[in-house]
């Protein structure tokens, strides 16, 4: 089967959120982990909890755009590991319900779309997903990883990439 927009978005976003969930699981087992949700890479940057919020929010907004469903408004109110895991699980559950044909079809449709830092633009779902969402989710997941490493959490490259390897290399190819 050909690689589709669904694969490039829904599968990729789910896998990125799995990575995020996995590195949070390692982090919460670290001594002093109660301070980590508010840890920052640098003082003028947003904390770990925001990185989780933003990654999940971008994934959910794109899911709404690519499935024609309303976007769930959610607050940036994550204060604990339980909150962060719950938000990730909620969005992954929504992603799991996405219909492949609908995503691929609506990805081609041009519609008014709210683009962060640019306002409303008439663009395709594919343009929004590939030009805004996927890079933003990857940025926020990588930033979460960097914050945790800076704070001494024992993570390695393998912790970051294994969900991607599992999804795209270890899983039987169709």
Coordinates of N, CA and C in Angstrom, one line a residue:
X1 N 0.8 -1.2 0.0 CA 0.0 0.0 0.0 C 0.9 1.2 0.0
X2 N 0.5 2.3 -0.7 CA 1.3 3.5 -0.8 C 1.2 4.3 0.5
X3 N 2.3 5.0 0.7 CA 2.5 5.9 1.9 C 1.5 7.0 1.6
X4 N 0.7 7.3 2.6 CA -0.4 8.3 2.5 C -0.2 9.5 3.5
X5 N -1.1 10.5 3.3 CA -1.1 11.6 4.3 C -1.4 11.1 5.7
X6 N -2.3 10.1 5.8 CA -2.6 9.5 7.1 C -1.4 8.9 7.7
X7 N -0.5 8.3 7.0 CA 0.7 7.7 7.5 C 1.7 8.8 8.0
X8 N 1.7 9.9 7.2 CA 2.6 11.0 7.5 C 2.1 11.9 8.6
X9 N 0.9 11.8 8.9 CA 0.3 12.6 10.0 C -0.1 11.8 11.2
X10 N -1.2 11.1 11.0 CA -1.8 10.3 12.2 C -0.8 9.3 12.8
X11 N -0.2 8.5 11.9 CA 0.8 7.6 12.4 C 2.0 8.3 13.0
X12 N 2.5 9.3 12.3 CA 3.7 10.0 12.8 C 3.4 10.7 14.1
X13 N 2.2 11.4 14.2 CA 1.9 12.1 15.4 C 1.7 11.1 16.6
X14 N 1.0 10.0 16.3 CA 0.8 9.0 17.4 C 2.2 8.5 17.9
X15 N 3.1 8.2 17.0 CA 4.4 7.7 17.3 C 5.2 8.8 18.1
X16 N 5.1 10.1 17.7 CA 5.8 11.1 18.5 C 5.2 11.2 19.9
X17 N 3.9 11.1 20.0 CA 3.3 11.2 21.4 C 3.7 9.9 22.2
X18 N 3.9 8.8 21.5 CA 4.4 7.6 22.3 C 5.8 7.9 22.8
X19 N 6.6 8.5 22.0 CA 8.0 8.8 22.4 C 7.9 9.8 23.6
X20 N 7.0 10.8 23.5 CA 6.9 11.7 24.6 C 6.4 11.0 25.9
X21 N 5.4 10.2 25.8 CA 4.9 9.4 26.9 C 6.0 8.5 27.5
X22 N 6.8 7.9 26.7 CA 7.9 7.0 27.1 C 9.0 7.8 27.9
X23 N 9.4 8.9 27.4 CA 10.4 9.7 28.1 C 9.9 10.3 29.4
X24 N 8.6 10.6 29.4 CA 8.1 11.0 30.7 C 8.0 9.9 31.7
X25 N 7.8 8.7 31.3 CA 7.8 7.6 32.2 C 9.1 7.4 32.8
X26 N 10.2 7.5 32.0 CA 11.6 7.4 32.6 C 11.8 8.6 33.5
X27 N 11.4 9.8 33.2 CA 11.6 10.9 34.0 C 10.9 10.9 35.4
X28 N 9.7 10.4 35.4 CA 9.0 10.4 36.7 C 9.6 9.4 37.7
X29 N 10.4 8.4 37.2 CA 11.1 7.5 38.1 C 12.4 8.0 38.6
X30 N 12.8 9.2 38.2 CA 14.0 9.8 38.6 C 13.9 10.6 39.9
X31 N 14.9 10.5 40.8 CA 14.8 11.2 42.0 C 14.6 12.7 41.8
X32 N 13.7 13.3 42.6 CA 13.4 14.7 42.4 C 12.5 15.0 41.3
X33 N 11.8 14.0 40.8 CA 11.0 14.2 39.6 C 9.8 15.2 39.7
X34 N 9.4 15.5 41.0 CA 8.3 16.4 41.2 C 8.6 17.8 40.7
X35 N 9.8 18.2 40.5 CA 10.2 19.5 40.0 C 10.2 19.5 38.5
X36 N 10.3 18.4 37.9 CA 10.5 18.3 36.4 C 9.4 19.0 35.6
X37 N 8.1 18.9 35.9 CA 7.1 19.5 35.0 C 7.3 21.0 34.8
X38 N 8.0 21.7 35.7 CA 8.2 23.1 35.6 C 9.7 23.4 35.1
X39 N 10.5 22.4 34.9 CA 11.8 22.6 34.4 C 11.9 23.2 33.0
X40 N 12.9 24.0 32.8 CA 13.0 24.7 31.5 C 14.4 24.4 30.9
X41 N 14.5 24.4 29.6 CA 15.8 24.3 29.0 C 16.6 25.6 29.2
X42 N 16.0 26.7 29.2 CA 16.6 28.0 29.4 C 15.5 28.9 30.1
X43 N 15.9 29.8 30.9 CA 14.9 30.6 31.7 C 13.8 31.3 30.9
X44 N 14.1 31.7 29.6 CA 13.1 32.4 28.8 C 12.3 31.4 28.0
X45 N 12.4 30.2 28.2 CA 11.7 29.2 27.4 C 10.5 28.6 28.3
X46 N 9.6 28.0 27.6 CA 8.4 27.4 28.3 C 8.9 26.1 29.0
X47 N 8.2 25.7 30.1 CA 8.6 24.5 30.8 C 8.2 23.2 30.1
X48 N 8.6 22.1 30.7 CA 8.3 20.7 30.2 C 6.8 20.6 30.1
X49 N 6.0 21.0 31.1 CA 4.6 20.8 31.0 C 4.0 21.5 29.8
X50 N 4.5 22.6 29.4 CA 4.0 23.3 28.2 C 4.4 22.5 26.9
X51 N 5.6 21.9 26.9 CA 6.0 21.1 25.7 C 5.0 20.0 25.5
X52 N 4.6 19.4 26.6 CA 3.6 18.3 26.5 C 2.3 18.8 26.0
X53 N 1.8 19.9 26.6 CA 0.6 20.6 26.2 C 0.6 20.9 24.7
X54 N 1.7 21.5 24.2 CA 1.8 22.0 22.9 C 1.8 20.8 21.9
X55 N 2.6 19.8 22.2 CA 2.7 18.6 21.3 C 1.3 18.0 21.1
X56 N 0.6 17.8 22.3 CA -0.7 17.2 22.2 C -1.7 18.1 21.5
X57 N -1.6 19.4 21.8 CA -2.6 20.3 21.2 C -2.4 20.4 19.7
X58 N -1.2 20.5 19.2 CA -1.0 20.5 17.8 C -1.5 19.2 17.1
X59 N -1.3 18.1 17.7 CA -1.8 16.8 17.2 C -3.3 16.8 17.1
X60 N -3.9 17.2 18.2 CA -5.4 17.2 18.3 C -6.0 18.2 17.3
X61 N -5.4 19.4 17.1 CA -5.9 20.4 16.2 C -5.8 19.9 14.8
X62 N -4.8 19.2 14.4 CA -4.6 18.7 13.1 C -5.6 17.5 12.9
X63 N -5.8 16.7 13.9 CA -6.8 15.6 13.8 C -8.1 16.2 13.4
X64 N -8.5 17.3 14.1 CA -9.8 17.9 13.8 C -9.8 18.4 12.4
X65 N -8.8 19.1 12.0 CA -8.7 19.6 10.6 C -8.8 18.5 9.5
X66 N -8.2 17.4 9.8 CA -8.1 16.3 8.8 C -9.3 15.3 8.9
X67 N -10.1 15.5 9.9 CA -11.3 14.6 10.0 C -12.6 15.4 9.9
X68 N -12.5 16.7 9.9 CA -13.7 17.6 9.8 C -14.5 17.6 11.1
X69 N -13.9 17.3 12.2 CA -14.5 17.4 13.5 C -14.1 18.6 14.3
X70 N -14.9 19.0 15.3 CA -14.5 20.2 16.1 C -13.3 19.9 16.9
X71 N -12.5 20.9 17.1 CA -11.3 20.7 17.9 C -11.7 20.9 19.4
X72 N -11.2 20.0 20.2 CA -11.4 20.1 21.6 C -10.6 21.2 22.2
X73 N -11.2 22.2 22.9 CA -10.4 23.2 23.5 C -9.8 22.6 24.8
X74 N -8.6 22.8 25.1 CA -8.0 22.3 26.3 C -7.1 23.4 26.9
X75 N -7.0 23.5 28.2 CA -6.2 24.5 28.8 C -4.8 24.0 29.0
X76 N -3.9 24.9 29.1 CA -2.5 24.6 29.4 C -2.4 24.5 30.9
X77 N -2.9 23.4 31.4 CA -3.0 23.2 32.9 C -2.4 22.0 33.4
X78 N -1.4 21.5 32.7 CA -0.7 20.3 33.1 C 0.3 20.6 34.2
X79 N 0.1 20.0 35.4 CA 1.0 20.3 36.5 C 1.8 19.1 37.0
X80 N 1.3 17.9 36.6 CA 2.0 16.7 37.2 C 2.2 15.7 36.0
X81 N 3.0 14.7 36.4 CA 3.2 13.6 35.4 C 1.9 12.9 35.0
X82 N 1.0 12.7 36.0 CA -0.3 12.1 35.8 C -1.1 13.0 34.8
X83 N -1.1 14.3 34.9 CA -1.8 15.2 34.0 C -1.2 15.0 32.6
X84 N 0.1 15.0 32.5 CA 0.8 14.9 31.2 C 0.5 13.6 30.5
X85 N 0.6 12.5 31.2 CA 0.3 11.2 30.7 C -1.2 11.1 30.2
X86 N -2.1 11.7 31.0 CA -3.5 11.6 30.7 C -3.8 12.4 29.4
X87 N -3.2 13.6 29.3 CA -3.4 14.4 28.0 C -2.9 13.6 26.8
X88 N -1.7 13.0 26.9 CA -1.2 12.3 25.8 C -2.1 11.1 25.5
X89 N -2.6 10.4 26.5 CA -3.4 9.2 26.3 C -4.7 9.7 25.6
X90 N -5.3 10.8 26.0 CA -6.5 11.3 25.5 C -6.3 11.6 24.0
X91 N -5.3 12.3 23.6 CA -5.1 12.6 22.2 C -4.7 11.4 21.4
X92 N -3.9 10.5 21.9 CA -3.6 9.2 21.2 C -4.9 8.4 21.0
X93 N -5.8 8.4 21.9 CA -7.1 7.8 21.7 C -7.9 8.4 20.6
X94 N -7.9 9.7 20.5 CA -8.6 10.4 19.4 C -7.9 10.1 18.1
X95 N -6.6 10.1 18.0 CA -5.9 9.8 16.8 C -6.2 8.3 16.3
X96 N -6.3 7.4 17.3 CA -6.6 6.0 16.9 C -8.0 5.9 16.3
X97 N -8.9 6.8 16.5 CA -10.2 6.7 15.9 C -10.3 7.4 14.5
X98 N -9.2 8.0 14.0 CA -9.2 8.7 12.7 C -9.4 7.7 11.6
X99 N -10.3 8.0 10.7 CA -10.5 7.2 9.5 C -9.5 7.6 8.4
X100 N -8.8 6.6 7.9 CA -7.7 6.8 6.9 C -8.2 7.5 5.7
X101 N -9.3 7.1 5.1 CA -9.8 7.6 3.9 C -10.3 9.1 4.1
X102 N -10.9 9.4 5.2 CA -11.3 10.7 5.5 C -10.1 11.7 5.6
X103 N -9.1 11.2 6.3 CA -7.8 12.0 6.5 C -7.2 12.3 5.1
X104 N -7.1 11.3 4.3 CA -6.5 11.5 3.0 C -7.3 12.4 2.1
X105 N -8.6 12.3 2.2 CA -9.5 13.1 1.4 C -9.5 14.6 1.9
X106 N -9.7 14.8 3.2 CA -9.8 16.1 3.7 C -8.4 16.8 3.7
X107 N -7.4 16.1 3.6 CA -6.0 16.6 3.6 C -5.8 17.4 2.3
X108 N -6.6 17.1 1.2 CA -6.5 17.8 0.0 C -7.4 19.0 -0.1
X109 N -8.4 19.1 0.8 CA -9.3 20.2 0.7 C -8.7 21.5 1.3
X110 N -8.9 22.6 0.6 CA -8.5 23.9 1.0 C -9.6 24.6 1.8
X111 N -9.2 25.1 3.0 CA -10.2 25.7 3.9 C -9.5 26.7 4.8
X112 N -10.3 27.6 5.3 CA -9.7 28.6 6.3 C -9.1 27.8 7.5
X113 N -7.9 28.0 7.7 CA -7.2 27.3 8.8 C -6.4 28.3 9.6
X114 N -6.5 28.2 10.9 CA -5.7 29.0 11.9 C -4.3 28.5 12.0
X115 N -3.4 29.3 11.5 CA -2.0 28.9 11.5 C -1.3 29.7 12.6
X116 N -0.6 29.0 13.6 CA 0.1 29.7 14.6 C 1.0 30.7 14.1
X117 N 1.0 31.9 14.7 CA 1.8 33.0 14.3 C 1.6 33.6 12.9
X118 N 0.6 33.1 12.2 CA 0.3 33.6 10.9 C -1.2 34.0 10.7
X119 N -2.0 33.6 11.6 CA -3.5 33.9 11.5 C -4.2 32.9 10.6
X120 N -5.4 33.3 10.2 CA -6.2 32.4 9.3 C -5.7 32.5 7.9
X121 N -5.6 31.3 7.3 CA -5.1 31.2 5.9 C -6.0 30.1 5.2
X122 N -6.2 30.3 3.9 CA -6.8 29.3 3.1 C -5.8 28.4 2.6
X123 N -5.7 27.2 3.3 CA -4.7 26.2 2.9 C -5.3 24.8 3.0
X124 N -4.6 23.8 2.4 CA -5.0 22.5 2.5 C -4.7 21.9 3.9
X125 N -5.4 20.8 4.2 CA -5.1 20.1 5.5 C -3.7 19.6 5.4
X126 N -3.3 19.1 4.3 CA -1.9 18.6 4.1 C -0.9 19.7 4.4
X127 N -1.1 20.9 3.8 CA -0.2 22.0 4.0 C -0.1 22.3 5.5
X128 N -1.2 22.4 6.2 CA -1.2 22.7 7.6 C -0.5 21.6 8.4
X129 N -0.8 20.4 8.1 CA -0.1 19.3 8.8 C 1.4 19.2 8.6
X130 N 1.8 19.3 7.3 CA 3.2 19.1 7.0 C 4.0 20.4 7.3
X131 N 3.3 21.6 7.2 CA 4.1 22.9 7.3 C 4.0 23.4 8.7
X132 N 3.0 23.0 9.5 CA 2.9 23.5 10.9 C 2.9 22.4 11.9
X133 N 2.1 21.4 11.8 CA 1.9 20.5 12.9 C 3.1 19.5 13.1
X134 N 3.4 18.8 12.0 CA 4.5 17.8 12.2 C 5.8 18.5 12.7
X135 N 6.2 19.6 12.1 CA 7.4 20.2 12.7 C 7.3 20.7 14.1
X136 N 6.1 21.3 14.4 CA 5.9 21.7 15.8 C 5.8 20.6 16.8
X137 N 5.2 19.5 16.5 CA 5.1 18.4 17.4 C 6.5 17.9 17.6
X138 N 7.3 17.7 16.5 CA 8.7 17.2 16.7 C 9.5 18.2 17.5
X139 N 9.3 19.5 17.3 CA 10.1 20.5 18.1 C 9.8 20.3 19.6
X140 N 8.5 20.2 19.9 CA 8.1 20.2 21.3 C 8.5 18.8 22.0
X141 N 8.5 17.7 21.2 CA 8.9 16.5 21.8 C 10.4 16.5 22.0
X142 N 11.2 17.0 21.0 CA 12.6 17.1 21.1 C 13.0 18.1 22.3
X143 N 12.3 19.2 22.4 CA 12.5 20.1 23.5 C 12.3 19.5 24.9
X144 N 11.2 18.7 25.0 CA 10.9 17.9 26.2 C 12.1 17.0 26.5
X145 N 12.6 16.3 25.5 CA 13.7 15.4 25.7 C 14.9 16.2 26.2
X146 N 15.2 17.4 25.6 CA 16.3 18.2 26.0 C 16.2 18.7 27.4
X147 N 15.0 19.1 27.8 CA 14.8 19.6 29.2 C 15.1 18.5 30.1
X148 N 14.6 17.3 29.8 CA 14.8 16.2 30.7 C 16.3 15.8 30.8
X149 N 17.0 15.8 29.7 CA 18.5 15.5 29.7 C 19.2 16.6 30.5
X150 N 18.8 17.8 30.3 CA 19.5 18.9 31.1 C 19.3 18.7 32.6
X151 N 18.1 18.2 33.0 CA 17.8 18.0 34.4 C 18.4 16.6 34.9
X152 N 19.2 15.9 34.1 CA 19.9 14.7 34.5 C 19.1 13.4 34.4
X153 N 18.0 13.5 33.7 CA 17.2 12.2 33.5 C 18.0 11.3 32.5
X154 N 18.2 10.1 32.9 CA 19.0 9.2 32.1 C 18.3 8.7 30.9
X155 N 18.3 9.5 29.9 CA 17.7 9.2 28.6 C 18.8 9.1 27.6
X156 N 18.6 8.3 26.5 CA 19.5 8.2 25.4 C 18.7 8.3 24.1
X157 N 19.4 8.3 23.0 CA 18.8 8.4 21.7 C 17.8 7.3 21.5
X158 N 18.2 6.1 22.0 CA 17.3 4.9 21.9 C 15.9 5.2 22.5
X159 N 15.9 5.9 23.6 CA 14.6 6.2 24.3 C 13.7 7.1 23.3
X160 N 14.4 7.9 22.6 CA 13.6 8.8 21.7 C 13.2 8.1 20.4
X161 N 14.0 7.4 19.8 CA 13.7 6.8 18.5 C 13.0 5.5 18.5
X162 N 13.1 4.7 19.6 CA 12.5 3.3 19.5 C 11.0 3.3 19.1
X163 N 10.2 4.2 19.6 CA 8.8 4.1 19.0 C 8.7 4.2 17.5
X164 N 9.6 5.0 16.9 CA 9.6 5.2 15.5 C 10.1 3.9 14.8
X165 N 11.2 3.4 15.4 CA 11.8 2.1 14.9 C 10.8 1.0 14.9
X166 N 10.1 0.9 16.1 CA 9.1 -0.1 16.3 C 7.9 0.0 15.2
X167 N 7.5 1.2 15.0 CA 6.4 1.5 14.1 C 6.7 1.2 12.7
X168 N 7.9 1.7 12.3 CA 8.2 1.7 10.8 C 9.2 0.6 10.4
X169 N 9.9 0.0 11.3 CA 10.9 -1.0 10.9 C 10.6 -2.4 11.5
X170 N 10.2 -2.5 12.7 CA 9.9 -3.8 13.4 C 8.5 -4.3 13.1
X171 N 7.6 -3.4 12.8 CA 6.2 -3.8 12.5 C 6.2 -4.5 11.1
X172 N 5.5 -5.6 11.0 CA 5.4 -6.2 9.7 C 4.9 -5.2 8.6
X173 N 5.5 -5.2 7.5 CA 5.2 -4.2 6.4 C 4.0 -4.8 5.6
X174 N 3.1 -3.9 5.3 CA 1.9 -4.3 4.5 C 2.0 -3.9 3.1

